[in-house]
PDB file of C-alpha atoms and ligand atoms in Angstrom:
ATOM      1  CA  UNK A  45     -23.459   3.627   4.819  1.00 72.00           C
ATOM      2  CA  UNK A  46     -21.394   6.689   7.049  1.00 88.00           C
ATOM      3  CA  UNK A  47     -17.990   4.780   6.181  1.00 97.00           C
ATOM      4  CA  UNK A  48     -16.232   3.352   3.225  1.00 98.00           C
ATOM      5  CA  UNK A  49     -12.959   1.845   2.935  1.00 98.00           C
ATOM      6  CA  UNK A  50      -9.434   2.318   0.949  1.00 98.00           C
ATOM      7  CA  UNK A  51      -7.191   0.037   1.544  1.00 98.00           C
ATOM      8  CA  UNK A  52      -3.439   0.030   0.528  1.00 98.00           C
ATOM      9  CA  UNK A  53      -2.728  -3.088  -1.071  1.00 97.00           C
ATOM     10  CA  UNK A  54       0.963  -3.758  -0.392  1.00 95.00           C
ATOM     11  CA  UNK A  55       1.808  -4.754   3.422  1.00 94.00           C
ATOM     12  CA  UNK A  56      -1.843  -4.613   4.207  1.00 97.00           C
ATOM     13  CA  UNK A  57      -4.097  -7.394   1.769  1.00 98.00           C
ATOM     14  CA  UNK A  58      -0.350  -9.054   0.721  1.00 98.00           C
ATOM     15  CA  UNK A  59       3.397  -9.127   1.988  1.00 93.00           C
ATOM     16  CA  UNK A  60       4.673  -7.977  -1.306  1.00 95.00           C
ATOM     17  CA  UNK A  61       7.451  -6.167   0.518  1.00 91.00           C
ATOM     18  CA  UNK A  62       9.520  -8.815   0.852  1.00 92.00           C
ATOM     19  CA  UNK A  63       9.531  -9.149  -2.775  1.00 96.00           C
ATOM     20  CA  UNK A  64       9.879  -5.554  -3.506  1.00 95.00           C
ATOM     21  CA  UNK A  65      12.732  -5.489  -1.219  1.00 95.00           C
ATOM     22  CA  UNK A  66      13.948  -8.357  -2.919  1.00 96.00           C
ATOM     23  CA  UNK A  67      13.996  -7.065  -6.549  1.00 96.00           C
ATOM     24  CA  UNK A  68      15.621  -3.562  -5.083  1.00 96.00           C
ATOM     25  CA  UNK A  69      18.277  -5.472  -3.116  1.00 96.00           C
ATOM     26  CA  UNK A  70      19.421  -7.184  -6.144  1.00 95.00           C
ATOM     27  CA  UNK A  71      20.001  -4.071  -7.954  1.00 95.00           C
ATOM     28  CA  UNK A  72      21.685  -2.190  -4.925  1.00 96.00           C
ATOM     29  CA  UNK A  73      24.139  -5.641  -4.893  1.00 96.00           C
ATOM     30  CA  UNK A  74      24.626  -5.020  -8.801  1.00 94.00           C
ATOM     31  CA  UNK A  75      25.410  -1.403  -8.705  1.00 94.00           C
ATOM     32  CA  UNK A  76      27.844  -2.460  -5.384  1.00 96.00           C
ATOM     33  CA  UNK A  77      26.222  -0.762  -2.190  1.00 97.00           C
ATOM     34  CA  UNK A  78      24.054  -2.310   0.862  1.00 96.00           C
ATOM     35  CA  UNK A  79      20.844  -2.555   1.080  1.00 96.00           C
ATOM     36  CA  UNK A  80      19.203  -3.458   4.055  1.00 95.00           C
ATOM     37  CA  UNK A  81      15.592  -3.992   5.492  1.00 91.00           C
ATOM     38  CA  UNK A  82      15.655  -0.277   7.450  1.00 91.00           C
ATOM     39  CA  UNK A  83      16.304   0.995   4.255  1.00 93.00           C
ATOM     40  CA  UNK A  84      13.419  -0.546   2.827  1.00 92.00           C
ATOM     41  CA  UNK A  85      11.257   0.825   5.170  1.00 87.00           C
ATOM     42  CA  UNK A  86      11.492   3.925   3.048  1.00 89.00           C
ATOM     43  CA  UNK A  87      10.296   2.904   0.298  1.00 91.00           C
ATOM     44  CA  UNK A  88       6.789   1.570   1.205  1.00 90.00           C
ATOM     45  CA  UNK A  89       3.655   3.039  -0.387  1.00 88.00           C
ATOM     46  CA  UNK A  90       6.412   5.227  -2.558  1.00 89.00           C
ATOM     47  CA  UNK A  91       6.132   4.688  -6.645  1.00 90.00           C
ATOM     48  CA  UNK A  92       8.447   3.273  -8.500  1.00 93.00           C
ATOM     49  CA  UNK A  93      10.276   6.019  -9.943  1.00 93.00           C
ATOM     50  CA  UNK A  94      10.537   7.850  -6.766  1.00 92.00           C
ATOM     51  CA  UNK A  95      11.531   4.606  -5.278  1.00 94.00           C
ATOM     52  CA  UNK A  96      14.589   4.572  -7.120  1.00 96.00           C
ATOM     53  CA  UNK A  97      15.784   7.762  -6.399  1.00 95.00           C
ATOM     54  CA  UNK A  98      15.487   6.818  -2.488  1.00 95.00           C
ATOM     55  CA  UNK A  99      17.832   3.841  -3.413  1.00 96.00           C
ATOM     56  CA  UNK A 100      20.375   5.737  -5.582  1.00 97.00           C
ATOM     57  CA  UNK A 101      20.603   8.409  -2.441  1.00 97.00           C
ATOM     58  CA  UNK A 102      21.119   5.663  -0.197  1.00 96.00           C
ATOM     59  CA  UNK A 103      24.107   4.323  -2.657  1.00 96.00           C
ATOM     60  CA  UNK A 104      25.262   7.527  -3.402  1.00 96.00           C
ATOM     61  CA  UNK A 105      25.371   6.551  -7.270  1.00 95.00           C
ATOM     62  CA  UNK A 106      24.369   8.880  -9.502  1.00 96.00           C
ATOM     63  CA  UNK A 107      22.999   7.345 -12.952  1.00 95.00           C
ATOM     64  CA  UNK A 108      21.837   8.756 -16.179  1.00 97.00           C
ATOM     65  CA  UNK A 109      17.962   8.793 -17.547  1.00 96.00           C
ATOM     66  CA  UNK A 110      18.713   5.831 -20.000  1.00 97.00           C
ATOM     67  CA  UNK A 111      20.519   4.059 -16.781  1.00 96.00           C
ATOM     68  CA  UNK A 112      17.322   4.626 -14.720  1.00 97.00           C
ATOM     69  CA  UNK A 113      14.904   3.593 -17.092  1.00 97.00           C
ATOM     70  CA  UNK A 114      16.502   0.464 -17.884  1.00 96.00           C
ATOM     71  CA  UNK A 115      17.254  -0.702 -13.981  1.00 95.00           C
ATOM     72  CA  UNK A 116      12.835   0.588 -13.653  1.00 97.00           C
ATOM     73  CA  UNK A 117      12.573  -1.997 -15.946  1.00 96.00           C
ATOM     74  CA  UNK A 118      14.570  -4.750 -14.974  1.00 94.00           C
ATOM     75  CA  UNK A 119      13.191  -4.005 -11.618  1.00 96.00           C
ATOM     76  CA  UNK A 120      10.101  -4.923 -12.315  1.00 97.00           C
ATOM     77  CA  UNK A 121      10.849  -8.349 -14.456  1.00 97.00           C
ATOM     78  CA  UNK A 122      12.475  -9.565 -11.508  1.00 96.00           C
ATOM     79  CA  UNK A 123       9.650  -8.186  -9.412  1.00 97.00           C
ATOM     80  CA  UNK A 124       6.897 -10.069 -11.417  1.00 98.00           C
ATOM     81  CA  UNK A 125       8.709 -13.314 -11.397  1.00 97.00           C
ATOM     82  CA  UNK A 126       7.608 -13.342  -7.692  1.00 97.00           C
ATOM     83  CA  UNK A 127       4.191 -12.081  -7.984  1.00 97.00           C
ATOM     84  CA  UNK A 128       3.301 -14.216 -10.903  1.00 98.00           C
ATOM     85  CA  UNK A 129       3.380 -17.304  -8.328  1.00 97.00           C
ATOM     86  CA  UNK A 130       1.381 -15.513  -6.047  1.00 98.00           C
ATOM     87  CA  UNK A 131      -1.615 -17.201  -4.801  1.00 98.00           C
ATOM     88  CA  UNK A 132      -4.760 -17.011  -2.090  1.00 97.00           C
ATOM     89  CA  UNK A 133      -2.294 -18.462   0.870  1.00 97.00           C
ATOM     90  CA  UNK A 134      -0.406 -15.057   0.551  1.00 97.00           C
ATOM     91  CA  UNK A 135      -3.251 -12.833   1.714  1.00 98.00           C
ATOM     92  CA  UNK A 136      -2.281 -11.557   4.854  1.00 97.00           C
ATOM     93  CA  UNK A 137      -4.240 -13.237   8.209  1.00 97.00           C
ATOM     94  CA  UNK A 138      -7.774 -11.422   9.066  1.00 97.00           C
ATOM     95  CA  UNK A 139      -8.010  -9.571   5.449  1.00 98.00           C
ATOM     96  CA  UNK A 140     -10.612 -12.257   4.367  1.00 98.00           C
ATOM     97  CA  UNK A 141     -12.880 -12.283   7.365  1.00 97.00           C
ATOM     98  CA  UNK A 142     -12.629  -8.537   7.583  1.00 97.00           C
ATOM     99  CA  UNK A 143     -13.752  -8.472   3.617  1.00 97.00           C
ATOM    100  CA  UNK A 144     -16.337 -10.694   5.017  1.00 97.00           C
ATOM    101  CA  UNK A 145     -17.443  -8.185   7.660  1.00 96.00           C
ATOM    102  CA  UNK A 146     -17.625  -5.454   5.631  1.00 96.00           C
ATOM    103  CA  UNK A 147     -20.152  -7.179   2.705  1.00 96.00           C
ATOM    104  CA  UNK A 148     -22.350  -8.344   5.587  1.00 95.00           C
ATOM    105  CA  UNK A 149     -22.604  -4.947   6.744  1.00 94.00           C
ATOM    106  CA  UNK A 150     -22.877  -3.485   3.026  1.00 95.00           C
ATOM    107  CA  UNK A 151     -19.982  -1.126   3.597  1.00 97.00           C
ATOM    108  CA  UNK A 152     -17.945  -0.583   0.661  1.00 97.00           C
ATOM    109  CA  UNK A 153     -14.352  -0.571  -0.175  1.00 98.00           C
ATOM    110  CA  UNK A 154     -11.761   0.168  -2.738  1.00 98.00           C
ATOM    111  CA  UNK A 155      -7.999  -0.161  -3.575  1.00 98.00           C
ATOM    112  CA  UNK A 156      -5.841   3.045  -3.041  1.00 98.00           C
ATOM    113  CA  UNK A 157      -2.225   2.044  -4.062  1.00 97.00           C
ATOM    114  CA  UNK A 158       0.976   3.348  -5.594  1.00 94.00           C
ATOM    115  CA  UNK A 159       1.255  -0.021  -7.759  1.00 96.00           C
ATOM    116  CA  UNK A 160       0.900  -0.570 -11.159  1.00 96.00           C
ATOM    117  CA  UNK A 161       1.361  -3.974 -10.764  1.00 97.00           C
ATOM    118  CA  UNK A 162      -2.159  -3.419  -8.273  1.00 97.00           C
ATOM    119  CA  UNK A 163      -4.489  -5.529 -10.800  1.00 98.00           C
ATOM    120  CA  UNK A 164      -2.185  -8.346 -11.426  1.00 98.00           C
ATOM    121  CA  UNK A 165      -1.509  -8.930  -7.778  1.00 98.00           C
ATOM    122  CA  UNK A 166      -5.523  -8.940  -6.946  1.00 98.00           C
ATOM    123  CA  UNK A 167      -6.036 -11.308  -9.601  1.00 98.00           C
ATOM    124  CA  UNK A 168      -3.431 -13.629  -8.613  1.00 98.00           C
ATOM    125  CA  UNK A 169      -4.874 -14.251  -4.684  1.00 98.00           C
ATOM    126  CA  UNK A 170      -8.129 -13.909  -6.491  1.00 98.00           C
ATOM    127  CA  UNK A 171      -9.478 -10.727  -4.581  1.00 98.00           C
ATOM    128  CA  UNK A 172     -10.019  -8.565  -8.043  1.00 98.00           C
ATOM    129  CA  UNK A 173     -13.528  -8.732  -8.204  1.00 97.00           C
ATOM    130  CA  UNK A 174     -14.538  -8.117  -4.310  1.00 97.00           C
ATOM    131  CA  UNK A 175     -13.403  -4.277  -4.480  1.00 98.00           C
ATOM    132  CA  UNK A 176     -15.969  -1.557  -5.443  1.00 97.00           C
ATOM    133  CA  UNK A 177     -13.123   0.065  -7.448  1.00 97.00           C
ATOM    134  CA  UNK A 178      -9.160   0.339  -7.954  1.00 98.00           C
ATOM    135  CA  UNK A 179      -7.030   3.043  -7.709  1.00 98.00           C
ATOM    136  CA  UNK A 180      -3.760   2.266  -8.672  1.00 96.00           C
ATOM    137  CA  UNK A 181       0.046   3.283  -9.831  1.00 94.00           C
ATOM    138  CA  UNK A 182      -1.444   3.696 -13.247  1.00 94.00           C
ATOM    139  CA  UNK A 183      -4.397   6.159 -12.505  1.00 93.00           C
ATOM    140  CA  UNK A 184      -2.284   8.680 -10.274  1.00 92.00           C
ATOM    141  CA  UNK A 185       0.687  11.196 -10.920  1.00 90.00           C
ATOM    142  CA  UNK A 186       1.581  12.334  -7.677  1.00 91.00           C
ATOM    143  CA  UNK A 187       2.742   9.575  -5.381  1.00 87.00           C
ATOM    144  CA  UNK A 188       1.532   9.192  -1.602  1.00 92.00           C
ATOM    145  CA  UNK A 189       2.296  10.932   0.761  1.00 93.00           C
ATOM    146  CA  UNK A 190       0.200  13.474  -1.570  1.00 96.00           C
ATOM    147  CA  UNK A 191      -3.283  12.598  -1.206  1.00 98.00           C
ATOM    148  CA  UNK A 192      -4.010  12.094  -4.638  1.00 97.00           C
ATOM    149  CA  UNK A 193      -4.641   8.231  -4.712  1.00 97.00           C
ATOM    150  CA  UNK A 194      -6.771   8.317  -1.607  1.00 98.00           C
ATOM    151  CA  UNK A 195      -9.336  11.207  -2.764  1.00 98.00           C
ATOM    152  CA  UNK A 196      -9.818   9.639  -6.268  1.00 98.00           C
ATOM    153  CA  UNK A 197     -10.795   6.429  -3.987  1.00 98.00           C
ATOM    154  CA  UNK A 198     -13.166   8.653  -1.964  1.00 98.00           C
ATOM    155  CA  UNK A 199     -14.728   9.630  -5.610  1.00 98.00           C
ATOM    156  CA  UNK A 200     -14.990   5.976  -6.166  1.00 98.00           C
ATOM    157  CA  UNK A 201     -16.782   5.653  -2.921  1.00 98.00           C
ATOM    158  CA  UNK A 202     -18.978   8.336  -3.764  1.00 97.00           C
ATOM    159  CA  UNK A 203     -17.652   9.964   0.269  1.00 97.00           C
ATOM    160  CA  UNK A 204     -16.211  12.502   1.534  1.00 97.00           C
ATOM    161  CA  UNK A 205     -13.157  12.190   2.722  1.00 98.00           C
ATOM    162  CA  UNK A 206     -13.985  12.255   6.644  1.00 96.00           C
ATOM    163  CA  UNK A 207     -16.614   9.328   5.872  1.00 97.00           C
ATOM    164  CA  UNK A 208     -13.507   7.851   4.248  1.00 98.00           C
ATOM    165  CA  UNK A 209     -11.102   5.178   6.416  1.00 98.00           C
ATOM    166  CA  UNK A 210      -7.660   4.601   4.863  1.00 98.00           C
ATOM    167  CA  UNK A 211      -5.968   1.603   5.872  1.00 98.00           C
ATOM    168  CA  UNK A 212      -2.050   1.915   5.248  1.00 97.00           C
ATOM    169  CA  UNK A 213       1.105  -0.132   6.507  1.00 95.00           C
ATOM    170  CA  UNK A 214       3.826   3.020   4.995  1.00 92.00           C
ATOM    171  CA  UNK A 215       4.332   5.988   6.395  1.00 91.00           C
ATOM    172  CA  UNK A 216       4.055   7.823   3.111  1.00 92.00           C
ATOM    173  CA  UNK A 217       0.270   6.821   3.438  1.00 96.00           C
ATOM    174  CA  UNK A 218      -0.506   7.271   6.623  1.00 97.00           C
ATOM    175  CA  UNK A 219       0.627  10.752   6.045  1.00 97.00           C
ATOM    176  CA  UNK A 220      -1.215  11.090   2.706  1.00 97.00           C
ATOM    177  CA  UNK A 221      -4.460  10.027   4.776  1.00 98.00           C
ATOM    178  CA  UNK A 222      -3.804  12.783   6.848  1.00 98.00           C
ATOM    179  CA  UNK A 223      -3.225  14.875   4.021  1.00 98.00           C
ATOM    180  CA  UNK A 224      -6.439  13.940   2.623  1.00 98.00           C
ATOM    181  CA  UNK A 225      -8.545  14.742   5.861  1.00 98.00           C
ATOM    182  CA  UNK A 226      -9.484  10.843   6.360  1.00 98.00           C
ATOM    183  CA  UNK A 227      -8.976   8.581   9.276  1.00 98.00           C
ATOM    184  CA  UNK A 228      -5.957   6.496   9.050  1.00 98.00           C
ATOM    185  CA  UNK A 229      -5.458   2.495  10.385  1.00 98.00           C
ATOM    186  CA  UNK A 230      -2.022   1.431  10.473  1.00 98.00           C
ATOM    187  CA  UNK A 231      -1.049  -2.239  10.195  1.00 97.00           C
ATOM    188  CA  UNK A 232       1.935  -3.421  10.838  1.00 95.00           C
ATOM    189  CA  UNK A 233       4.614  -1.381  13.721  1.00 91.00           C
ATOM    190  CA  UNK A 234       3.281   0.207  16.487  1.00 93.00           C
ATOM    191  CA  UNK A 235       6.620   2.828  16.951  1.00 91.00           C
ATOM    192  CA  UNK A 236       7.077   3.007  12.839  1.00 89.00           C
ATOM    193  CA  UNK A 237       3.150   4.267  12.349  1.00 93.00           C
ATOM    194  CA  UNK A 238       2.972   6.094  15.156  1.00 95.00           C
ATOM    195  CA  UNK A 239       0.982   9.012  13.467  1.00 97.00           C
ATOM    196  CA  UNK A 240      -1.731   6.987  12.130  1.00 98.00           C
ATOM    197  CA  UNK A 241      -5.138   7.382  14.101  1.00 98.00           C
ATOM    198  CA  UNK A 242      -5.665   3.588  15.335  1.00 98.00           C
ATOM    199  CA  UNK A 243      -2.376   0.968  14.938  1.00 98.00           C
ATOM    200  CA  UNK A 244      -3.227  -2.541  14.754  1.00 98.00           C
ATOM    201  CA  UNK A 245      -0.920  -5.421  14.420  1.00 97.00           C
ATOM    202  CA  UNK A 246      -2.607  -7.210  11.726  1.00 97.00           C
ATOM    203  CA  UNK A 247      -5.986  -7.858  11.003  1.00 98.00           C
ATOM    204  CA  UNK A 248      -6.812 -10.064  13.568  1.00 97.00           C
ATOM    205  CA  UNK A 249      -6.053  -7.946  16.296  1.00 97.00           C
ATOM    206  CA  UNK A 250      -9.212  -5.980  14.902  1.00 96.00           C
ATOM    207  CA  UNK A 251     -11.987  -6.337  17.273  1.00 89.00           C
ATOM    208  CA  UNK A 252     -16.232  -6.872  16.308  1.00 85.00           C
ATOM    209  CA  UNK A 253     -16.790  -3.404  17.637  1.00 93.00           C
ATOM    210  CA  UNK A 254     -14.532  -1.517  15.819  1.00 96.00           C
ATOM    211  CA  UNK A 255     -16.110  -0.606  12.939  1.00 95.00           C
ATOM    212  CA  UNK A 256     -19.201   0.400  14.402  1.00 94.00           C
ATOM    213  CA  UNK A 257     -16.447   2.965  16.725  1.00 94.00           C
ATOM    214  CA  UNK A 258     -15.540   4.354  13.227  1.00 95.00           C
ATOM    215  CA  UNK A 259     -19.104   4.683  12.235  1.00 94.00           C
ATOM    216  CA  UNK A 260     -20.273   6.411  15.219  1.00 92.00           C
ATOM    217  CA  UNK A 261     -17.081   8.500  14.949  1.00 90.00           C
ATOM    218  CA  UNK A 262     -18.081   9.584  11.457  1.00 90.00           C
ATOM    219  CA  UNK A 263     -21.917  10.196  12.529  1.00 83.00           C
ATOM    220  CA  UNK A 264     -20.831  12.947  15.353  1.00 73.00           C
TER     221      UNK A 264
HETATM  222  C1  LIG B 238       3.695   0.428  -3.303  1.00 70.34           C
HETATM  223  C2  LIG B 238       4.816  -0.270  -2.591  1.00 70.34           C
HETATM  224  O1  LIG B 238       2.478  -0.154  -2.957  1.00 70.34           O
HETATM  225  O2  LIG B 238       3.868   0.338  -4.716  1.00 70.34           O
HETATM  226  C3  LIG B 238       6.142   0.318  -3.038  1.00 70.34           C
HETATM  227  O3  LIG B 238       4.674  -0.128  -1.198  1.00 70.34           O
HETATM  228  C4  LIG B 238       6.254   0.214  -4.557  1.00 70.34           C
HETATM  229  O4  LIG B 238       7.190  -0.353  -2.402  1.00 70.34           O
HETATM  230  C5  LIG B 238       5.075   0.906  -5.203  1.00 70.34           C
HETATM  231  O5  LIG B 238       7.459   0.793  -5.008  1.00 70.34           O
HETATM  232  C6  LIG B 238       5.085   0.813  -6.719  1.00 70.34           C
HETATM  233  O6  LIG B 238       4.860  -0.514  -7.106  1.00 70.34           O
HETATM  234  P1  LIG B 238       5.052  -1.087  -8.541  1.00 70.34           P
HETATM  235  O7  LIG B 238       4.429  -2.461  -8.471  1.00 70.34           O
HETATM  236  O8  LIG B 238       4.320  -0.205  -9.502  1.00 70.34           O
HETATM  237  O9  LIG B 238       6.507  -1.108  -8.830  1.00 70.34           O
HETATM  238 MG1  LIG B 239       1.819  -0.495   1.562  1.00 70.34          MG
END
């Protein structure tokens, strides 16, 4: 096939945001400074690490490396208390039937996310085994928006990175899309993902013919 597919996993296959916000709003009420939803915004698609930073610079708190490691890791217990009673209903609406699409027309897909908690959450709505190959938190260095995660997907897909169509809901990743020289599909805000090549609501709002658009749009 012309096209293959990365998809983000976070805000696009699951609502894990929620609970990410969660987890980080709990330590920004700990260390005494708000932490609102706007705020989150800026942290989607980022890693963990650099995650933090974004919230200490929004509380103005300055912390030592022993202080940071320890609130990474009690970040993340609280984080996988939610995620460990994930299941299927928390896939987001249309991700299935598009999934379904895809197979029927044999093109292939992979996982291109910032996570290392990427396997786990597959697993849990039971979506592991569909994807051609993962690239996750745990197999990059440089979070989005460098392009890293996206052209070790395009290895994965055996593509190059025009034939490659990055689906994103942060704008971290629709810029490292751009980065990357692939096409981008935002889900989720039409005004927040502005930059990404084709915006879409959610899945559903996806019509039959557009993935034979990309396809011809990869062929010229
Ligand atoms: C991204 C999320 O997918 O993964 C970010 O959008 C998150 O919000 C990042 O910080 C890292 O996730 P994790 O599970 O490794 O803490
Ligand atoms: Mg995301």
């Amino acid at each position: 096939n012309t096209i293959g597919i990365i998809f983000d996993l976070d805000g696009v296959i699951v609502d894990t945001a929620k609970y990410h916000f969660l987890a980080w709003k709990r330590l920004a009420d700990d260390l005494g400074f708000e932490f609102t939803e706007a705020h989150n915004e800026l942290l989607k698609g980022v890693s963990r690490v650099r995650s933090l930073e974004i919230l200490l610079e929004i509380g103005k708190v300055q912390l030592s490396e022993a202080e940071k490691q320890s609130i990474l890791i009690s970040k993340n217990e609280h984080y996988l208390t939610y995620i460990t009673k994930m299941g299927a209903d928390e896939i987001l609406p249309g991700v299935e039937a598009f999934l379904d699409t895809l197979d029927a027309l044999g093109i292939q897909y992979v996982l291109g996310s910032a996570s290392k908690n990427a396997p786990l959450i597959l697993k849990q709505v039971g979506l592991f085994s569909r994807f051609k190959g993962i690239v996750d938190g745990n197999s990059v260095s440089k979070a989005k928006p460098d392009p890293e995660v996206f052209l070790i997907g395009a290895q994965k897909l055996k593509l190059p990175p025009k034939q490659c169509v990055v689906f994103e809901d942060a704008i971290a990743g629709i810029e490292a899309a751009k980065r990357a020289n692939m096409i981008s599909v935002g889900i989720g805000d039409k005004e927040t993902l502005s930059e990404a090549d084709y915006i879409f609501n959610s899945f559903t709002e996806i019509g039959s013919n557009f993935l034979q658009e990309l396809i011809n749009r990869t062929e010229k």
